[in-house]
Every structure is written in C-alpha cells, then in structure tokens.
Short mmCIF file of C-alpha atoms and ligand atoms in Angstrom, two decimals:
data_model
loop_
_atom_site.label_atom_id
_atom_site.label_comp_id
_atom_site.label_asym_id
_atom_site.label_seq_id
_atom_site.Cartn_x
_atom_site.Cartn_y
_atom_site.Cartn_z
CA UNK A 1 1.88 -1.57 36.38
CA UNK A 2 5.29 -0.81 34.36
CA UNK A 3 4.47 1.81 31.60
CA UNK A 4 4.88 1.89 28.11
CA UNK A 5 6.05 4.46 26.07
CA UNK A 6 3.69 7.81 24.91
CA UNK A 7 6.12 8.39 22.00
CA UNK A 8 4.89 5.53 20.11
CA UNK A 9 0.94 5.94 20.57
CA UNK A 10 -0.09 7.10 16.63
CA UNK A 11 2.81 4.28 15.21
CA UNK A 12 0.62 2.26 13.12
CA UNK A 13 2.90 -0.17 11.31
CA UNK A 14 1.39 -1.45 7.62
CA UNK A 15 -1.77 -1.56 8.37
CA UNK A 16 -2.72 -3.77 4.83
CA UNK A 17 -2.14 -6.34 7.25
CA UNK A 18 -4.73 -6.00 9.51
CA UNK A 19 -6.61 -6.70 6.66
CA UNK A 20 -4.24 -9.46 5.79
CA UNK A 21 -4.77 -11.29 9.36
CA UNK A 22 -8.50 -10.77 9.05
CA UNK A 23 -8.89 -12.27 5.66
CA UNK A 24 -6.50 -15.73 7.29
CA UNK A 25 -9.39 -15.52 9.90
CA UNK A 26 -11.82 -15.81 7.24
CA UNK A 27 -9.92 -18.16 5.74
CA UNK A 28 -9.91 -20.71 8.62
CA UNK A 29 -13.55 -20.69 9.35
CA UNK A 30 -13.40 -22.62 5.50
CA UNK A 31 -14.11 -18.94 3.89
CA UNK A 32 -12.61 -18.47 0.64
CA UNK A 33 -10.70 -15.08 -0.15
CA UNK A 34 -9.58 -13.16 -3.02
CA UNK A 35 -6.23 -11.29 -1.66
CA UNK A 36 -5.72 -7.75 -3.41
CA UNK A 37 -4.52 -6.32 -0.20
CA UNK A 38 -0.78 -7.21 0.38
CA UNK A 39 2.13 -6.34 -2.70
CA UNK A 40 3.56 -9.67 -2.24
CA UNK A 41 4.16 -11.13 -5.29
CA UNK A 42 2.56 -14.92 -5.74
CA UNK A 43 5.17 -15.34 -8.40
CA UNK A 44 8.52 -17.68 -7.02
CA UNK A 45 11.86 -16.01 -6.56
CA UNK A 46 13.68 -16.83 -9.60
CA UNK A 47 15.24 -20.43 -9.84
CA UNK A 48 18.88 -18.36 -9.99
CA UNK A 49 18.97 -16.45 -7.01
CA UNK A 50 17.46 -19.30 -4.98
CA UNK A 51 19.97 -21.44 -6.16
CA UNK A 52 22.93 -18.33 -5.50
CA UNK A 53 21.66 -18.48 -1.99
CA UNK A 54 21.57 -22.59 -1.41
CA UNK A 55 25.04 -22.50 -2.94
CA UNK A 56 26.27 -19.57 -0.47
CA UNK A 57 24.93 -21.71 2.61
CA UNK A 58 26.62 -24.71 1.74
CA UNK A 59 29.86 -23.20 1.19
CA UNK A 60 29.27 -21.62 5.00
CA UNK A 61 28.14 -18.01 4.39
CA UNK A 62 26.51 -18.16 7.35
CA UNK A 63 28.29 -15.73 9.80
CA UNK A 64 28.63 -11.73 10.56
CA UNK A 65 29.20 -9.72 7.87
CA UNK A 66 30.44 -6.10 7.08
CA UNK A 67 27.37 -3.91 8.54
CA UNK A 68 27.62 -1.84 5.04
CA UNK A 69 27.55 -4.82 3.47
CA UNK A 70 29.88 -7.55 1.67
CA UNK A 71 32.65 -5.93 -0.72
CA UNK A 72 31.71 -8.53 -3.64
CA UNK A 73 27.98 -7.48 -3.60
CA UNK A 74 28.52 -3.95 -3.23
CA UNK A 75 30.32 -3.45 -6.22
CA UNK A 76 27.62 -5.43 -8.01
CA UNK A 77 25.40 -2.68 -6.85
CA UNK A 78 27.95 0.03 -8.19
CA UNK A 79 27.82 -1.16 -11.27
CA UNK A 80 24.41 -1.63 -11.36
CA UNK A 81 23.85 2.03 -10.13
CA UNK A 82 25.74 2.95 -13.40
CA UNK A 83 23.51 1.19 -15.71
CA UNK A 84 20.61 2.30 -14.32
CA UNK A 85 21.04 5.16 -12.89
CA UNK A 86 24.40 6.87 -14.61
CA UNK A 87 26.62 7.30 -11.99
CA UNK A 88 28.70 4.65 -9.90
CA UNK A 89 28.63 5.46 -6.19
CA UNK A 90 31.26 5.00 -3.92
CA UNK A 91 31.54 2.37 -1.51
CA UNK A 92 31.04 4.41 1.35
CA UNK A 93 27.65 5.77 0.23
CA UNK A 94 26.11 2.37 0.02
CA UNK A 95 24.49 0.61 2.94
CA UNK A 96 22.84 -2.87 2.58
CA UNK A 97 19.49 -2.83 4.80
CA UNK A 98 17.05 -5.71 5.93
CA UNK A 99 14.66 -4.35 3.17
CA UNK A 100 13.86 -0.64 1.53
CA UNK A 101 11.60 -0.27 5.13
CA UNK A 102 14.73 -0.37 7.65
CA UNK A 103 16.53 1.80 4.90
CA UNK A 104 13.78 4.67 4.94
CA UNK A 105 13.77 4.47 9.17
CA UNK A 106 17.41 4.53 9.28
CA UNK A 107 17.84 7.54 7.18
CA UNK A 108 15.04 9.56 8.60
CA UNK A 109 16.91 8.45 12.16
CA UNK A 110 20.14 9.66 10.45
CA UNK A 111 19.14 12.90 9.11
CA UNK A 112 16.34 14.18 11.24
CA UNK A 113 16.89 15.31 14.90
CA UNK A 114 13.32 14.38 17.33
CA UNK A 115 11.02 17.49 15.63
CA UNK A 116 12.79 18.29 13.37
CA UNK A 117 10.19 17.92 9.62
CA UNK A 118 10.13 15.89 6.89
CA UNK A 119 7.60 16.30 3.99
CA UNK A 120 5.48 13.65 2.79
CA UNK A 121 3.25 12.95 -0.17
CA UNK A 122 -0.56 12.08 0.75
CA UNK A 123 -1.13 9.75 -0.30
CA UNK A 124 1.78 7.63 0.94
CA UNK A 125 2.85 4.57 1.84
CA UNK A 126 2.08 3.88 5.18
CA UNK A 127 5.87 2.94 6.54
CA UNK A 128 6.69 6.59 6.37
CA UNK A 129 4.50 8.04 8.48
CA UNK A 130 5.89 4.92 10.82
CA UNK A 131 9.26 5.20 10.54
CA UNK A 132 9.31 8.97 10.82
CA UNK A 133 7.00 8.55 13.97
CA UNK A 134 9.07 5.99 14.78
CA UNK A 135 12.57 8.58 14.25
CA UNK A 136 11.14 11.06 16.36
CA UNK A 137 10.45 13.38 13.82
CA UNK A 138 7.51 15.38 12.68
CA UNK A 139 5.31 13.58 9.35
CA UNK A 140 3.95 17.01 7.34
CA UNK A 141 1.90 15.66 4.66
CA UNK A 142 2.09 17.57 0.94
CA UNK A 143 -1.33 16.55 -0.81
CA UNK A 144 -1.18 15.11 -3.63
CA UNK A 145 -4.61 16.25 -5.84
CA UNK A 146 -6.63 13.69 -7.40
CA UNK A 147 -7.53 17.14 -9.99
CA UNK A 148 -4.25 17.11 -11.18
CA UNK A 149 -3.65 13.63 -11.83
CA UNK A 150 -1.83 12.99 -8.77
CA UNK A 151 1.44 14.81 -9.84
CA UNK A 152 3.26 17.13 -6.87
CA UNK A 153 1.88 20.52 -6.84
CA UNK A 154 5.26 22.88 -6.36
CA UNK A 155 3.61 25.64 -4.55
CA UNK A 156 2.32 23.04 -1.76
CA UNK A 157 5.67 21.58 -1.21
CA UNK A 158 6.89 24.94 -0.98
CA UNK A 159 4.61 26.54 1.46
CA UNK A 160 5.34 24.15 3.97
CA UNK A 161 8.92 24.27 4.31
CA UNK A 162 9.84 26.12 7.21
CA UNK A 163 13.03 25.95 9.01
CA UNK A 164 11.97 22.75 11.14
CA UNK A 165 11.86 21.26 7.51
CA UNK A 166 14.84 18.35 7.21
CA UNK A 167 13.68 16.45 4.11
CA UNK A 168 11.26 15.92 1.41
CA UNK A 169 10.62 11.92 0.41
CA UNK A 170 9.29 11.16 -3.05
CA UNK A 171 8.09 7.97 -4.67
CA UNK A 172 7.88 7.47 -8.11
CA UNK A 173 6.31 5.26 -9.43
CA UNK A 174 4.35 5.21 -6.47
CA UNK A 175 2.25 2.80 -3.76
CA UNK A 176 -0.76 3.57 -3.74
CA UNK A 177 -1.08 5.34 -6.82
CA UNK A 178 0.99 3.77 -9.68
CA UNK A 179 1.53 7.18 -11.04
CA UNK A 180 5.02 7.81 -12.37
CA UNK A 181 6.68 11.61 -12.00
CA UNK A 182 8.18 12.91 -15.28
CA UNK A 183 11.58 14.15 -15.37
CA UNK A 184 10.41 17.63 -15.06
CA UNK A 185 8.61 17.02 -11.90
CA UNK A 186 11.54 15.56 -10.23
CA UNK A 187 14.13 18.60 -11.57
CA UNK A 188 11.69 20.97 -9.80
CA UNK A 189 11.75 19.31 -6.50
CA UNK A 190 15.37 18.34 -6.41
CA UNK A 191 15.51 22.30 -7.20
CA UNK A 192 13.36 23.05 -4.35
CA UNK A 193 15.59 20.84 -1.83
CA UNK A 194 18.39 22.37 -3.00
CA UNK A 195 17.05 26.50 -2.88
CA UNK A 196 15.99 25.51 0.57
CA UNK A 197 19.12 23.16 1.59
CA UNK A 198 17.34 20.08 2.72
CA UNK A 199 17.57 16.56 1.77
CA UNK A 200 15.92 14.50 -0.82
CA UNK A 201 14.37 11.29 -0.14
CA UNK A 202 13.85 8.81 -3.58
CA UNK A 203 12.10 5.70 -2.96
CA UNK A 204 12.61 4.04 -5.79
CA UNK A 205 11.56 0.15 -5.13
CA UNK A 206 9.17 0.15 -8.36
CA UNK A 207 11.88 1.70 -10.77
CA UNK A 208 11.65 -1.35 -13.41
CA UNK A 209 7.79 -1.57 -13.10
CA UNK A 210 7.17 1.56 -15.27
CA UNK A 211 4.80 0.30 -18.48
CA UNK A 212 3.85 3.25 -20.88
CA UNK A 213 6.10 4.33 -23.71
CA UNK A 214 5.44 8.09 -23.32
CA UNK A 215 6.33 7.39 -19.12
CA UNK A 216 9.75 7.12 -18.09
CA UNK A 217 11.77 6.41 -15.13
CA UNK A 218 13.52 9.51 -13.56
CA UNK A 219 15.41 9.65 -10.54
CA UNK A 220 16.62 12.98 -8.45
CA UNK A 221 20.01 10.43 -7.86
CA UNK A 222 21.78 11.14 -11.19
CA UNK A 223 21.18 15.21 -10.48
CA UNK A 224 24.13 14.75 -7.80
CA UNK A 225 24.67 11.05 -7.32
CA UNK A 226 23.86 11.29 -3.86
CA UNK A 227 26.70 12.87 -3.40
CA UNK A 228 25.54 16.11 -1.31
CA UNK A 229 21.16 15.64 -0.60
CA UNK A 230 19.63 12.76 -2.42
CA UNK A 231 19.33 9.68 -0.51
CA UNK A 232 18.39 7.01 -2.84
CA UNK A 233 16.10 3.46 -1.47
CA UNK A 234 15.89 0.42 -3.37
CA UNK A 235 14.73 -3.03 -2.21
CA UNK A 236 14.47 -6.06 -3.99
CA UNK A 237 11.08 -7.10 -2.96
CA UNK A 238 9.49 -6.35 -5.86
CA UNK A 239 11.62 -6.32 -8.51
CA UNK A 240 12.72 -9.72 -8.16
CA UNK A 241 10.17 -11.49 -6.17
CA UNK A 242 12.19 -11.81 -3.38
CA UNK A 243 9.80 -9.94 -0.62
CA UNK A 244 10.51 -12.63 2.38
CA UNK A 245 14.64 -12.00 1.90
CA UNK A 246 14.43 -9.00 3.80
CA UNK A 247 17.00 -7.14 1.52
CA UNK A 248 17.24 -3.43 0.21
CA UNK A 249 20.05 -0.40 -0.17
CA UNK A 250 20.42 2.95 0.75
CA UNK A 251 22.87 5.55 -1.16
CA UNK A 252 23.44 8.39 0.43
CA UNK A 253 25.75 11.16 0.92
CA UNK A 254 28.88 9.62 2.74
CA UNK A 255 28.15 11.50 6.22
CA UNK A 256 24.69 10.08 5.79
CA UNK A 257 25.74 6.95 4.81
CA UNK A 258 28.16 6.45 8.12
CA UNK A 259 25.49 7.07 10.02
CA UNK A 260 22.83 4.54 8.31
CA UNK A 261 25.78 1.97 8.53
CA UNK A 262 26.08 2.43 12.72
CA UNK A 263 22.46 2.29 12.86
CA UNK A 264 21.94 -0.68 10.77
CA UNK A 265 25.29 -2.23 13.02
CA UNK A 266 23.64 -1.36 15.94
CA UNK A 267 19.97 -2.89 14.91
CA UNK A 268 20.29 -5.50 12.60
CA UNK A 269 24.05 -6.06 12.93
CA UNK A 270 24.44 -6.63 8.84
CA UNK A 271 22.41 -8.46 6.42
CA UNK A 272 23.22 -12.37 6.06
CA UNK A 273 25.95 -13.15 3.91
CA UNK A 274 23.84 -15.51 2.11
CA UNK A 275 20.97 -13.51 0.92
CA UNK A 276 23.24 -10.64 0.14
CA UNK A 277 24.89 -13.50 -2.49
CA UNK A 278 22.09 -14.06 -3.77
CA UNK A 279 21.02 -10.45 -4.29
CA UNK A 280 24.18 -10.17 -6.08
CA UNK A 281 22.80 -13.06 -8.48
CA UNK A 282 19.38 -11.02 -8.57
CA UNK A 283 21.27 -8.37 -10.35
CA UNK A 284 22.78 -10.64 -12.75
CA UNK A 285 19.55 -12.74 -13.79
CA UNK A 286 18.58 -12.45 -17.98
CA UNK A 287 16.37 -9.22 -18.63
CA UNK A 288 13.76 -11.69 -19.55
CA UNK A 289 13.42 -13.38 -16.33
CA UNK A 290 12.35 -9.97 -14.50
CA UNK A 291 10.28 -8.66 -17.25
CA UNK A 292 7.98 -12.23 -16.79
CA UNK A 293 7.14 -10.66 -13.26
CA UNK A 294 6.39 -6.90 -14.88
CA UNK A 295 4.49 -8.30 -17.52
CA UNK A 296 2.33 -10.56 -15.27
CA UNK A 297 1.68 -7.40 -12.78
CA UNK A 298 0.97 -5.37 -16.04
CA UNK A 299 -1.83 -7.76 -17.30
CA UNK A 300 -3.25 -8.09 -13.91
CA UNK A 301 -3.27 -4.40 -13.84
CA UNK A 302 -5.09 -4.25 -16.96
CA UNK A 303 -7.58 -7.08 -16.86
CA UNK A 304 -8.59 -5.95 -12.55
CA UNK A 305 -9.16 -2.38 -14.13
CA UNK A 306 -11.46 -4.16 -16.45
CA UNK A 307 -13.25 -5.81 -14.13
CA UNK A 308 -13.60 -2.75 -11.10
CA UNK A 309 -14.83 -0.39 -14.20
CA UNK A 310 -17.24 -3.48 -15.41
CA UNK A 311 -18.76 -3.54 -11.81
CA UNK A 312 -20.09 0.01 -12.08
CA UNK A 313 -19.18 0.69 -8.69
CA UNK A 314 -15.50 2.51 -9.66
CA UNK A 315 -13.42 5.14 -11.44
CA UNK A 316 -10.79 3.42 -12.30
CA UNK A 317 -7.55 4.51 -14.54
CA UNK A 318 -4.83 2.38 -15.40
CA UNK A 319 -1.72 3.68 -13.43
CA UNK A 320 1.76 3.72 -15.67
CA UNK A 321 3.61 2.02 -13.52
CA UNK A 322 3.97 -0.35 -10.13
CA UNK A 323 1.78 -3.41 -9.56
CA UNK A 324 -1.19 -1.28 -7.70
CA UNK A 325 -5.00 -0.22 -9.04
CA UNK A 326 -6.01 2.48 -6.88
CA UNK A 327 -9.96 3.45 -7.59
CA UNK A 328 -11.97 5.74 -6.98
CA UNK A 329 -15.12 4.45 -5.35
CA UNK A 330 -18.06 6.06 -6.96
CA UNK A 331 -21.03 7.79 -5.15
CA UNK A 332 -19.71 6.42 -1.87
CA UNK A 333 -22.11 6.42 0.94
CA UNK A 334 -19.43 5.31 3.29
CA UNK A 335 -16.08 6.03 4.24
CA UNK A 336 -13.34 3.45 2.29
CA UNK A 337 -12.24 1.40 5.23
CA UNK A 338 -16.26 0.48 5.90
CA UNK A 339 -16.63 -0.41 2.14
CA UNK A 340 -13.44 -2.60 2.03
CA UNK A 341 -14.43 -4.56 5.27
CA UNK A 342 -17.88 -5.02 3.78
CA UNK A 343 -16.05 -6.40 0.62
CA UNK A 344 -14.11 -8.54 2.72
CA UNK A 345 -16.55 -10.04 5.19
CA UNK A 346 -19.30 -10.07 2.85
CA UNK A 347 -17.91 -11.35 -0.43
CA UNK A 348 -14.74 -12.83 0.36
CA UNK A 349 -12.75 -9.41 -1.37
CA UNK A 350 -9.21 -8.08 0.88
CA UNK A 351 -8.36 -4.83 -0.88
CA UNK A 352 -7.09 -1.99 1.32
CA UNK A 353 -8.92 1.52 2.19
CA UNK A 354 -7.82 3.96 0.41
CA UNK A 355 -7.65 5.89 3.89
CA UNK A 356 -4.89 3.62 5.15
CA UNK A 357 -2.38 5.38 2.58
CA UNK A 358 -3.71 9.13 4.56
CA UNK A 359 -6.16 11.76 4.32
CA UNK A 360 -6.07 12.39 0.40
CA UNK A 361 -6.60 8.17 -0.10
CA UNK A 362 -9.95 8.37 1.45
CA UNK A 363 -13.06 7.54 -1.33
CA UNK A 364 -10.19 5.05 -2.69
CA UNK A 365 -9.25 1.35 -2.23
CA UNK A 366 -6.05 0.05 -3.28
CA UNK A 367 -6.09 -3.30 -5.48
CA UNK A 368 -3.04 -5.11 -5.23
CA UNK A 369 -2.04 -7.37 -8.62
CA UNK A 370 0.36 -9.48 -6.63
CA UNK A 371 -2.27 -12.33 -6.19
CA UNK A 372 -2.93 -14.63 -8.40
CA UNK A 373 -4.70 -14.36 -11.90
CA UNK A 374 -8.02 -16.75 -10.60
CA UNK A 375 -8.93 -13.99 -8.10
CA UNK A 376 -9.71 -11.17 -10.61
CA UNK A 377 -11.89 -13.51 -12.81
CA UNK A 378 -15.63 -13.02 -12.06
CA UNK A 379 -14.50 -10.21 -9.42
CA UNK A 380 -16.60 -7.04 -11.48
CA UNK A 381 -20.34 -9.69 -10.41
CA UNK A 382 -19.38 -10.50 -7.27
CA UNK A 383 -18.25 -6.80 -6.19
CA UNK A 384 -21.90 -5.64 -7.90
CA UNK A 385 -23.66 -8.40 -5.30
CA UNK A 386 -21.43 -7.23 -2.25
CA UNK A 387 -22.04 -3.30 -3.07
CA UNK A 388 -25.13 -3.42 -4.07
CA UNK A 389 -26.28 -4.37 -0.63
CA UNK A 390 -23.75 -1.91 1.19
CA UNK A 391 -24.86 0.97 -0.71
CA UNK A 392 -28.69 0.21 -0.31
CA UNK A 393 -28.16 -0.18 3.94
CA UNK A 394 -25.73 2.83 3.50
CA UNK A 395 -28.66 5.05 1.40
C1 PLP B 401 6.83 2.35 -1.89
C2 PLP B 401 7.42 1.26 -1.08
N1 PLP B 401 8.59 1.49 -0.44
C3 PLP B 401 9.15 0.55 0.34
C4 PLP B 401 8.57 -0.69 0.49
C5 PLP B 401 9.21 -1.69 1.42
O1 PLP B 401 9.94 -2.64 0.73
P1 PLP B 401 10.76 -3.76 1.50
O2 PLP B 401 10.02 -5.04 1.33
O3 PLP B 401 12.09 -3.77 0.80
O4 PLP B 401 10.91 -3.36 2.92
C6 PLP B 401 7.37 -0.99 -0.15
C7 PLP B 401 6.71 -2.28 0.05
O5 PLP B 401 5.57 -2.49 -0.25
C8 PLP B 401 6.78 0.02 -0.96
O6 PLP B 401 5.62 -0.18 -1.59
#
C-alpha cells in the first residue's frame, strides 16, 4: 500500500461541517432541522453584484487573469481601503484570494518557515489551526479568558513569544465570540509585534458587522498600512452575502505580498475575472443594501439570545458584533460536542461545540444567525425538551 502523508494527521478542516453533513443526513431520512451551525448567510447576494457578474460573463470575462488580481478591481479596493481604513495601499501589497481562507494559508506559507510559531487566540476559528498545520508551522494558542470578557490578556501573548515566534493573528470582531477589541487593545498588540519584530495578522472579515455605539471598529492596518508587519484579510463572504464566490484580499507588506501572489499563481492561478467584477460592484452597492444583511444578523442575534436565555439551559450575552451567539452551557454534565449532537439528533438543533473553536470553547456552543428567522421561533421549548432528557441520563 502507497502511503500518505504524517504531516497532515491533526489537519482538521472546518469541522462545523461535519455537523453540517450530519444534519443533510437527518434531513433525508424526512427529519426536519434548524441550521445554527454554518455562517452562511440565507440572505441572496445582492441583485447588483449578481447582475455585475452576468454582465462580465457575457461580455467574455471568462479567461486567466493577473494572479494579484485585475487592475480595475484593485484600485476599487484602494480606494476602499482609504475609506475604511485611512490609508490607500499600493498595488503591490494587494493580492486577490479565492476567499479570506486561502488568504490566511498563503500568508502563514509566506511568512512562516516549517516550525517556525505563530500565536493564536483560543478560541479561534478553526481554519487557522488548519492552515498553519497545513503551512508547516507550529499553532501556539494565547487563551482568551471567559473572566475577562474575552479581551487578549497582554502578559499571555507576551510570555509565549520566543524566538521560534513568526506572527501573532487577531480577529476582531471575532468567530466564535462576537466580541469586538477596542482600539486600545489592538495599539498594545501591534506594540507587542513590533518590540518583538514579528508580524501581525488582522482578520478582519466581520469589520462592518460591529452593532453597539460605545464598540468600534479598529484595525492594527492604519498603525503602518501594512507597510512593514500587518497583514490585513478581508473576504466578502459575509459582508455581502456572497459566501459561494470564493473571493477575499490580502494586504501585506510588499515582500509579503510577492510571495502571497506566487503562491496564489501557483495554486489557484488567479481569481475569475468575473467574480472579481462583481466584487468590484460589491464595493459600490448603496450603504443601505449591506446594512439590510447587518440588521437582519443583528435581530437574529438578539431575538436567539432571547430564546437560549428563555430555555434556562444557557448564559448567554449578546456579542457587539459578527453574526455569532456563543453560550455558555450551564451546569453541563457533558462535554459541548456530546450536548450539540444530542441537540441535533434528538431535537432536530445543528449548532456547533464550543470545543470545535479549541480548548478555551469547551462548555460553549456556537449559534450561528445566518439561518433563517423560522428556526429561532419556538427554539428556547424545544431545547428545554431535548436537554432536559440529556442532562437527566447525564446526572
Ligand atoms: C473569522 C473568519 N475568517 C475567515 C473566514 C473565511 O472566509 P471566506 O469565506 O472568505 O474564506 C471566516 C468564515 O467563516 C471567518 O469566520
């Protein structure tokens, strides 16, 4: 027998979609299932860009392009970089990715040498302990304390550089959590890269999802416009609905940036033509259009937190930004992957174990508000049924 690969043994993937496939399995034995486990939006990509991206196809955008992407859209995403962000990157720090995912694997390949370290909070979203797996390089995990709200504790971060250490990734607002970093927050870490000479990661792919007026959107990027350590991600998955286009961007430092353009030639080859035209119309859609989406993942947030603190069964805060609930599951006889399975096969509820997002998740699920509105009505009665009759096997 040929043999596969030891380096890949712990690569794990997303694993939300085991519980994804497992609910479609439920599904075709004539089961019905409420889906809080995946963050793809139910809502349609925007009449606009759909339209951008018929348009682009007809007209016969439908060969190789530039592997850092086409000139037209990249200076849409310069000057969107300077409305949002403050500073208009060059062209040759911008790389247009198949999604924010390839973009964080890339530039862990890019900056990271096999063992070399890369910091990570806990909990995280799964792809980056794949894609640094994946990279060769070493996941170290900074916890992230439920205690203290979730927010990065400096001395943590600190004690576990070493001089292995490559990179520290962030993510604010964050997956799981939905907890936003203040400005402060991200000054001290972008310090603490630069005292110790390492790069920044910002994964910023819920930047327009922040809801509370005393929260506010801060990114390390305009501290030195990725010119020298910050790498920023982006993705339009989320912000516009457009999770099946496969389309994100990287900017980065322009030595980094050559480097996430070969790998992205040598992998993906470029991003179509068409999809990156109608990214470009993405950016140009009416404020109102986009804030539709937010508001509908903002009541969802609201009214599931209602129902998961109505059940009895959770902790539950409402997070300031992103489209997650992430609570904690109270008095919890089992671990968080046993409870969400019995949700699922016993009551027809896909939510994800808080374990799946590491160590610090478990005691958690994650509640996705990308379903529809129908699923969280009724959910706090049929959760009490479900864990009522886990908890009294469990005890
Ligand atoms: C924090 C975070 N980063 C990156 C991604 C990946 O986004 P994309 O669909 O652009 O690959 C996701 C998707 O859920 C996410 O939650």
């Amino acid at each position: 027998m040929p043999k596969l690969s030891p380096h890949l043994k712990g690569l794990t993937g997303q694993p939300s979609f085991q519980i994804f496939a497992r609910a479609r399995e439920l599904e075709k034995q004539g089961r019905s299932v409420r889906h809080f486990e995946l963050g793809d939006p139910d809502i349609d990509t925007p009449q606009e860009i759909t339209d951008a991206a018929i348009r682009s196809l007809q007209s016969g955008n439908t060969h190789y392009t530039p592997a850092r992407g086409q000139q037209d859209f990249l200076e849409a995403v310069q000057a969107t970089t300077s409305l949002s962000r403050g500073f208009r990157p060059d062209i040759d720090q911008l790389t247009v990715t198949t999604g924010a995912n390839a973009a964080i694997f890339y530039t862990i390949r890019a900056i990271c040498e096999p063992g070399g370290e890369i910091l990570l909070p806990n909990p995280y979203f799964p792809t980056y302990l794949s894609a640094a797996t994946l990279a060769g390089a070493v996941p170290v995990l900074y916890d992230l304390e439920p205690a203290n709200n979730f927010s990065p504790n400096l001395s943590t971060i600190k004690s576990l550089i070493n001089p292995r250490t490559r990179a520290v990734l962030i993510n604010s607002p964050s997956n799981p959590l939905g907890t936003v970093w203040s400005p402060m927050e991200i000054q001290s870490i972008y310090d603490i890269a630069l005292e110790n000479d390492l790069y920044l990661i910002s994964d910023e792919v819920y930047a327009r999802m922040i809801y509370c007026a005393n929260s506010s959107f801060s990114s390390p990027a305009t501290l030195d416009e990725c010119k020298e350590r910050v790498i920023l991600i982006n993705s339009f998955s989320k912000t516009f609905a457009m999770t099946g286009w496969r389309i994100g961007v990287a900017i980065a430092p322009c030595d980094v940036s050559e480097r996430i353009t070969l790998i992205n030639s040598s992998v993906a080859a470029c991003v179509p033509g068409f999809i990156q035209d109608a990214a470009r119309a993405a950016l140009g859609v009416p404020p109102d259009v986009t804030e539709k989406i937010y508001s509908t993942f903002r009541q969802r947030q609201i009214k599931l937190a209602q129902e998961l603190t109505a059940s009895g069964f959770f902790d539950c805060q409402i997070p300031q930004g992103s489209m997650y609930i992430f609570p904690l599951i109270k008095n919890a006889h089992s671990n968080s992957e046993d409870f969400a399975f019995h949700l699922l096969e016993s009551a027809g509820i896909a939510c994800t174990p808080g374990s799946y997002f590491g160590s610090r998740g478990e005691g958690y699920l994650r509640f996705s508000c990308a379903g529809e509105d129908s699923d969280v009505v009724g959910l706090s009665e049929l959760i009490k049924e479900a864990a009522n009759s886990h908890f009294t096997i469990a005890a």
